[in-house]
Short mmCIF file of C-alpha atoms and ligand atoms in Angstrom, two decimals:
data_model
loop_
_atom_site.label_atom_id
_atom_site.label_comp_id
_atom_site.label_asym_id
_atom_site.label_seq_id
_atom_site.Cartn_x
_atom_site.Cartn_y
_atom_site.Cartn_z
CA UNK A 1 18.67 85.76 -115.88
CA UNK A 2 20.31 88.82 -115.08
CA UNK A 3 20.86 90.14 -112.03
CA UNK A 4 21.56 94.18 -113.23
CA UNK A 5 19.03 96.21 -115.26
CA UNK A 6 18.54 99.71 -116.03
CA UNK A 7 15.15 101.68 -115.29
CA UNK A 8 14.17 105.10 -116.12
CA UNK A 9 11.41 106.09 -114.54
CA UNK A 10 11.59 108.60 -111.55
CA UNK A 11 9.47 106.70 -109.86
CA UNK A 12 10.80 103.43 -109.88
CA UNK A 13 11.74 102.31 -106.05
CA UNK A 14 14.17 99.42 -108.17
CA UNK A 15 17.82 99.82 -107.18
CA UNK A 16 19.75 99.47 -110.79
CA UNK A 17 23.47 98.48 -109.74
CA UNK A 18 25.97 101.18 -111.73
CA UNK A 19 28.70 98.44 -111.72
CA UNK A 20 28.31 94.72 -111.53
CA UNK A 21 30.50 93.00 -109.45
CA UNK A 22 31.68 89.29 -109.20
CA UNK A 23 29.17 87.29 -106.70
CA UNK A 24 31.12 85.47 -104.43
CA UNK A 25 31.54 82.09 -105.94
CA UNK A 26 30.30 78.77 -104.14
CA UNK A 27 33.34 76.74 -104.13
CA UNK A 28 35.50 80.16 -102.30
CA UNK A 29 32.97 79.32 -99.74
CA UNK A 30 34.03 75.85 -99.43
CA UNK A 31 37.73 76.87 -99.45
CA UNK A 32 37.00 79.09 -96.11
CA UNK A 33 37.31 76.50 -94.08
CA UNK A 34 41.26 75.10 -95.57
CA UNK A 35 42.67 71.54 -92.97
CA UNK A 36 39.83 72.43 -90.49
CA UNK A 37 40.71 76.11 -89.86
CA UNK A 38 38.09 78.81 -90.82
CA UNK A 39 40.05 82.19 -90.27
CA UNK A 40 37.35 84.09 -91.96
CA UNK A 41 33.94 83.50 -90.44
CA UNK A 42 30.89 83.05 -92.88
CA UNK A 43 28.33 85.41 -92.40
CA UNK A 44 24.98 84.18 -93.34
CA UNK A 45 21.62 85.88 -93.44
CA UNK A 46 18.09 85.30 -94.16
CA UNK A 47 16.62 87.93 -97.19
CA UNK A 48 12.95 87.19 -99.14
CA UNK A 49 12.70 90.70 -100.85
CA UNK A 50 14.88 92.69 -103.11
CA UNK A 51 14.79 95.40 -101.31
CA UNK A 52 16.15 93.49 -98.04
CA UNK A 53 19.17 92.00 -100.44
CA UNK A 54 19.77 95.49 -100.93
CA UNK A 55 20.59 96.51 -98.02
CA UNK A 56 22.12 93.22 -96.43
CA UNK A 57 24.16 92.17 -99.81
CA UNK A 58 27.45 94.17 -98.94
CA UNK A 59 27.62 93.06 -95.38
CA UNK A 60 27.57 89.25 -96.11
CA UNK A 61 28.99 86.18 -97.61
CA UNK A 62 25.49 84.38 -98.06
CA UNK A 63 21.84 85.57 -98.54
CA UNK A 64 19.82 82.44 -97.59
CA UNK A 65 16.07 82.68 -98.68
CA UNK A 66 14.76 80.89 -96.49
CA UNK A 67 11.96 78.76 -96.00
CA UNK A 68 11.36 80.65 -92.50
CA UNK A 69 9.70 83.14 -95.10
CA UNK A 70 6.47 80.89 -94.20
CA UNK A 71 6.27 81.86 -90.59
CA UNK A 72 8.03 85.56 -90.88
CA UNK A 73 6.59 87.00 -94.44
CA UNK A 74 3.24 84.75 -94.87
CA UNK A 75 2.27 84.55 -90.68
CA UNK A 76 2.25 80.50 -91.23
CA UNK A 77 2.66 78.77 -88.37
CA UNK A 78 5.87 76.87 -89.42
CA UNK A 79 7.28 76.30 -93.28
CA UNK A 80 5.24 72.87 -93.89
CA UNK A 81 3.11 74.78 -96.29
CA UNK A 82 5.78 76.57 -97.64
CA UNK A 83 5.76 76.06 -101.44
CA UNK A 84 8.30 75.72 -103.90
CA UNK A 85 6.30 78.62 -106.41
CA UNK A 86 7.07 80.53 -102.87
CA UNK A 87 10.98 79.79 -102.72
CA UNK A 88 11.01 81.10 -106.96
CA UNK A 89 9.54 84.16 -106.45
CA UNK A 90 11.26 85.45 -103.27
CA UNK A 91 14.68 83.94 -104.70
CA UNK A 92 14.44 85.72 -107.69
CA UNK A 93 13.56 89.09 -105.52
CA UNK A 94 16.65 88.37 -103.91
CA UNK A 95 19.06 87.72 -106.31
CA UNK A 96 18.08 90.78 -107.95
CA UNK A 97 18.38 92.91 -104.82
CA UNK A 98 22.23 91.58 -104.51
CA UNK A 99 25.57 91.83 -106.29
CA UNK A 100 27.91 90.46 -104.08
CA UNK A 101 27.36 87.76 -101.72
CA UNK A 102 26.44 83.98 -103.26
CA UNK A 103 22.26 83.18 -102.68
CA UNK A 104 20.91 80.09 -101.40
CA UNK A 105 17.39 79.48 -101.84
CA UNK A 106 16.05 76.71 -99.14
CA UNK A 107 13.88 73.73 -100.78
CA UNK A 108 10.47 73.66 -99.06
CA UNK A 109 8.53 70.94 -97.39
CA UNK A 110 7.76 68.09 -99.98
CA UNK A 111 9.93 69.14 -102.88
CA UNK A 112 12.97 66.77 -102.36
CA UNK A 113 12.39 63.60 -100.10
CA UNK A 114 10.19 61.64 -102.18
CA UNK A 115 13.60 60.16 -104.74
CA UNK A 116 16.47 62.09 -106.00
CA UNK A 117 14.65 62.78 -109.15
CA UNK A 118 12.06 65.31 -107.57
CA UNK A 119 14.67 67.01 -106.03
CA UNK A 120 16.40 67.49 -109.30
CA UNK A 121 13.50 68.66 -110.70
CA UNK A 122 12.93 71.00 -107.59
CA UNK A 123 16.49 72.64 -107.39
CA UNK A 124 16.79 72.63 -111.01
CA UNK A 125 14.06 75.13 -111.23
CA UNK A 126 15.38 77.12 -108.28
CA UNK A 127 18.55 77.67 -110.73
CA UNK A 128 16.98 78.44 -113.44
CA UNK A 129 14.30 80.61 -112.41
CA UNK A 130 15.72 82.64 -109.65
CA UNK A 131 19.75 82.74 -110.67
CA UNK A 132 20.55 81.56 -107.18
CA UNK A 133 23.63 79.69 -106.74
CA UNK A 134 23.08 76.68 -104.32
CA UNK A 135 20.20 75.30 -102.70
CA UNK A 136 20.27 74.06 -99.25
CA UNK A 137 17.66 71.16 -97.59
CA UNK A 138 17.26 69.55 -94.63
CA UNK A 139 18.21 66.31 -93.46
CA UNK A 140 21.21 64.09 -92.43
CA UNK A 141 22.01 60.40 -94.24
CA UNK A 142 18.66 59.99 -95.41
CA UNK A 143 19.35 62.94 -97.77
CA UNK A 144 23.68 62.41 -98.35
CA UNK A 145 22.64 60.42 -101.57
CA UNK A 146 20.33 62.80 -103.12
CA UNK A 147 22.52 65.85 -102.05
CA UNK A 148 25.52 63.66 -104.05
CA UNK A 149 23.12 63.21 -107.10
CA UNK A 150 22.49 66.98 -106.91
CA UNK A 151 26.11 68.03 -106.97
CA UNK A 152 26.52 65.46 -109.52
CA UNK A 153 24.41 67.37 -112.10
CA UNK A 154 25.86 70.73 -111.23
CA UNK A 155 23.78 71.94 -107.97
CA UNK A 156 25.72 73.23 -105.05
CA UNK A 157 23.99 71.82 -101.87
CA UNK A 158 23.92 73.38 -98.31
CA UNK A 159 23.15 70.81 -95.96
CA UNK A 160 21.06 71.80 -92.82
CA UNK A 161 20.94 69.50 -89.08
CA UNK A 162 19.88 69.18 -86.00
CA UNK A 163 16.68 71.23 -85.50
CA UNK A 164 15.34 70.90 -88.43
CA UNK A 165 11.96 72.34 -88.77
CA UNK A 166 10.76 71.07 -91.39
CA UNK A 167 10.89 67.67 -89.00
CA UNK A 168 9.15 69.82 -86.47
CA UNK A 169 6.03 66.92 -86.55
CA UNK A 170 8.49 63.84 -86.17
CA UNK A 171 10.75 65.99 -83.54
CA UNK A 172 7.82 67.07 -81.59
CA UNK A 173 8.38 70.90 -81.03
CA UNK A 174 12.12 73.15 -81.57
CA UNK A 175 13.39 72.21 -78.50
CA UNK A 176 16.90 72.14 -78.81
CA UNK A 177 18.45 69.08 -79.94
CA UNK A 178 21.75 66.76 -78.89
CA UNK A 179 20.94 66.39 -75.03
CA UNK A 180 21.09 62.72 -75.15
CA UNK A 181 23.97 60.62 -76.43
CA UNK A 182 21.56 58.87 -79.17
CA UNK A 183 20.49 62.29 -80.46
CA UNK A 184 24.51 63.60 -80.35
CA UNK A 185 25.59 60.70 -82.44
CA UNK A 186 23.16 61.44 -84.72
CA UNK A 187 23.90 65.20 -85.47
CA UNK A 188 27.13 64.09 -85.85
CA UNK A 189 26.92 61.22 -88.03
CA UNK A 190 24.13 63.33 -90.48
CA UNK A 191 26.94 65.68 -90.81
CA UNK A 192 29.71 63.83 -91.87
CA UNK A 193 27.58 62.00 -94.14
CA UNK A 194 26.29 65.58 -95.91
CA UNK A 195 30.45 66.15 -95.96
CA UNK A 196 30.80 62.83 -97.49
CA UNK A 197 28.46 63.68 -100.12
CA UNK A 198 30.00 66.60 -101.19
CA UNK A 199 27.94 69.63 -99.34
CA UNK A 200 29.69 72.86 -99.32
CA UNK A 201 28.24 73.78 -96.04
CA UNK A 202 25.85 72.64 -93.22
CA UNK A 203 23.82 74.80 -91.05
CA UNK A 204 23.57 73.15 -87.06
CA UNK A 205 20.38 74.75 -85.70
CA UNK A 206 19.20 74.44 -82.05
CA UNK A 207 21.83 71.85 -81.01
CA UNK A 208 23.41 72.19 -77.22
CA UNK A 209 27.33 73.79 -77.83
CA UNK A 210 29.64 70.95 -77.21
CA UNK A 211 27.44 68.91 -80.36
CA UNK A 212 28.13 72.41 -82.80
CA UNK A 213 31.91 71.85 -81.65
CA UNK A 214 31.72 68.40 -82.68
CA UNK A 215 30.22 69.04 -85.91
CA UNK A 216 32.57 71.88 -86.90
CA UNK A 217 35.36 69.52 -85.70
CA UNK A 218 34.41 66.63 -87.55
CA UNK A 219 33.36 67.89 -91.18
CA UNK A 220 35.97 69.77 -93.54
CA UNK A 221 33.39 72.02 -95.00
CA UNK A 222 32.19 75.15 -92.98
CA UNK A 223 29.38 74.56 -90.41
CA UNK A 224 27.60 77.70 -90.00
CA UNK A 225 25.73 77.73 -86.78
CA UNK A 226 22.08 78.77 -85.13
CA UNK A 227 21.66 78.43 -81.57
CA UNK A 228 25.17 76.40 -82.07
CA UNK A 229 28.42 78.08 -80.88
CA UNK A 230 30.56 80.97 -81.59
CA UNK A 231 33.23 78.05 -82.50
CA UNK A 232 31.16 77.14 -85.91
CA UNK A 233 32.91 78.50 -88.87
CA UNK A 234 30.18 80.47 -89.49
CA UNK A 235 26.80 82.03 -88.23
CA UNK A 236 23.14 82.93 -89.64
CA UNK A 237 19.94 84.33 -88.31
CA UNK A 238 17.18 85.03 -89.41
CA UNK A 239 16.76 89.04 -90.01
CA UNK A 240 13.81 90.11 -89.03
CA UNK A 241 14.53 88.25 -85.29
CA UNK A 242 17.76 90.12 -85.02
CA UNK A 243 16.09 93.06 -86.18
CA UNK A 244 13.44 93.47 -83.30
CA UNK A 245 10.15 92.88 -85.62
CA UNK A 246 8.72 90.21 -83.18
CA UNK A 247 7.90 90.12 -79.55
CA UNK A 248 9.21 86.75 -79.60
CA UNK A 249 11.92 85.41 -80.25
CA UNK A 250 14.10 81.86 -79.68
CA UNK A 251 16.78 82.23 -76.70
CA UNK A 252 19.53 82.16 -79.77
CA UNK A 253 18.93 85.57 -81.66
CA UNK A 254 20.28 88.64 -80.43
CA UNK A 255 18.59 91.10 -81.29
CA UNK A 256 20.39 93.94 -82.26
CA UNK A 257 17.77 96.89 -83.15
CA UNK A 258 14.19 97.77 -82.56
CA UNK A 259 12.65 97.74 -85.53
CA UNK A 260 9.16 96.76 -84.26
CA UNK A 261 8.53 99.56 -82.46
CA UNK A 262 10.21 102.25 -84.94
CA UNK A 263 7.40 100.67 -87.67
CA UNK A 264 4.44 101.29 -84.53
CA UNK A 265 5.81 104.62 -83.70
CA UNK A 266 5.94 105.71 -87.20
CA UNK A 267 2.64 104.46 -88.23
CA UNK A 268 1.01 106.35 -85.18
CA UNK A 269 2.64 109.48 -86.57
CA UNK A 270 1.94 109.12 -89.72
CA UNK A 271 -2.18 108.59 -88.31
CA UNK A 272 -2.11 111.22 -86.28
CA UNK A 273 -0.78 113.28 -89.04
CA UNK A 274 -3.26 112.50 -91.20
CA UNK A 275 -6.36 113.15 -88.84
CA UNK A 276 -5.04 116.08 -87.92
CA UNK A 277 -4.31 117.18 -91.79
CA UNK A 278 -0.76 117.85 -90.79
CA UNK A 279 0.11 115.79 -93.62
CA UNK A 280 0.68 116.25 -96.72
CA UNK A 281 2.49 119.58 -96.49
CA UNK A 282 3.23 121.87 -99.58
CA UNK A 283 6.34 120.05 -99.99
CA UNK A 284 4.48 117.14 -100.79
CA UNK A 285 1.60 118.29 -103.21
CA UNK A 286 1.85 119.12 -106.46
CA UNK A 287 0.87 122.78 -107.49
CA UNK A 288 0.37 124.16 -110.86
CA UNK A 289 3.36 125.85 -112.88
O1 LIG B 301 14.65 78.90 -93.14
C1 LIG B 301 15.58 79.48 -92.57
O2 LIG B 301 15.58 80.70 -92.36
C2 LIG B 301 16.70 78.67 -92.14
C3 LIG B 301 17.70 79.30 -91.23
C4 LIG B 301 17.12 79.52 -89.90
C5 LIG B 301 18.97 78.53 -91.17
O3 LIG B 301 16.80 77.54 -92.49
#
């Protein structure tokens, strides 16, 4: 699969690249973080369309497709139903929207727990039929010996703790997680045993700060953090939160523009511009030679 391709139509909205460039590679990810010091922080953002890639690709290290695409692209109400059909076709979007930073396509709900053969099976076709790089899945030690059978056979693996939402049934809601000592010792344990298994990275979601310093502390492979700690080696959110398309919002985003509203505001012009016939204007109509 190749991620550069040439159209020639004038009215193709696809984004041909002039000049490919080298992807970063997973394993220069992995060698951010060198004797537990990650000078340069890994930035990490959510992407589910080409166009999106586009425009996010030069500013980060990682696109993550993630399964969050459920609740933000489909209106699900969390990414249980999310399907693995789902995770091909917006991972292939993205990695042809993107040139430069490595893509890591989340495996859904139901794709990978069952033995270390479906999961093959599952991130094999992510590889193949998206071009993505590395897969990431949830879990702690109950995954470490399927992510080391993945990495095994030549799949990168992101590991992902703490809130984990594809849990969100066992956990009981996305509270955040690590406020008892029981709960602590298991974020950290789960991540040294994805390190032990060879995962390149592991996102800590929703845990309370000193448990993210813990985990950064404790693994030698970059921890990139959500509702963690600015001492992670690394952050991600999802876009469209930090973006301002949604009214709400968990306490961790920041949200750094207003999307939502410029969309309203724009679609009110645009109605009112049509009722009124103020659109289209002789600029945009076609008149004979
Ligand atoms: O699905 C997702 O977007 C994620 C990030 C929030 C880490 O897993």
């Amino acid at each position: 699969m190749s991620t550069t391709f040439q159209l020639d139509t004038a009215t193709s909205r696809a984004h041909p690249t002039p000049a490919p460039m080298k992807r970063l590679t997973i394993p220069a990810v992995r060698q951010r973080k060198i004797d537990g010091v990650t000078a340069q922080p890994v930035v990490m953002l959510t992407a589910y369309t080409a166009r999106q890639a586009q425009l996010l690709d030069a500013h980060c290290d990682l696109l993550l497709v993630g399964d969050s695409l459920g609740q933000v692209i489909y209106g699900l109400p969390s990414s249980i139903p999310v399907t693995l059909d789902l995770m091909v076709a917006h991972g292939a979007a993205v990695v042809r929207g993107s040139y430069h930073a490595a893509v890591i396509v989340d495996m859904p709900f139901g794709s990978y727990e069952a033995s270390k053969e479906q999961a093959f099976a599952s991130a094999a076709r992510l590889l193949k039929e998206t071009g993505c790089d590395a897969v990431k899945l949830e879990g702690g030690a109950a995954m470490a010996e399927t992510v080391a059978f993945l990495i095994a056979r030549g799949i990168p693996v992101m590991g992902h703790v703490g809130l984990t939402p594809q849990a969100v049934n066992v956990l009981g809601g996305y509270n955040a997680r690590g406020r008892s000592a029981e709960e602590a010792d298991k974020i950290l344990s789960d991540a040294r045993a994805l390190a032990d298994a060879g995962a390149f990275a592991i996102v800590v979601e929703g845990v309370v700060e000193p448990i993210a310093v813990a985990v950064t502390r404790a693994v030698p492979c970059p921890v990139i953090g959500i509702g963690a700690s600015a001492q992670c080696d690394g952050q991600v959110l999802v876009t469209e939160d930090m973006l301002g398309m949604f009214e709400r919002v968990p306490r961790f985003v920041k949200v750094y523009a207003n999307l939502g509203d410029t969309i309203a505001q724009t679609a009110a012009q645009f109605a009112a511009d049509v009722r009124t016939r103020a659109f289209p204007e002789q600029a945009q109509t076609y008149q004979p030679k």
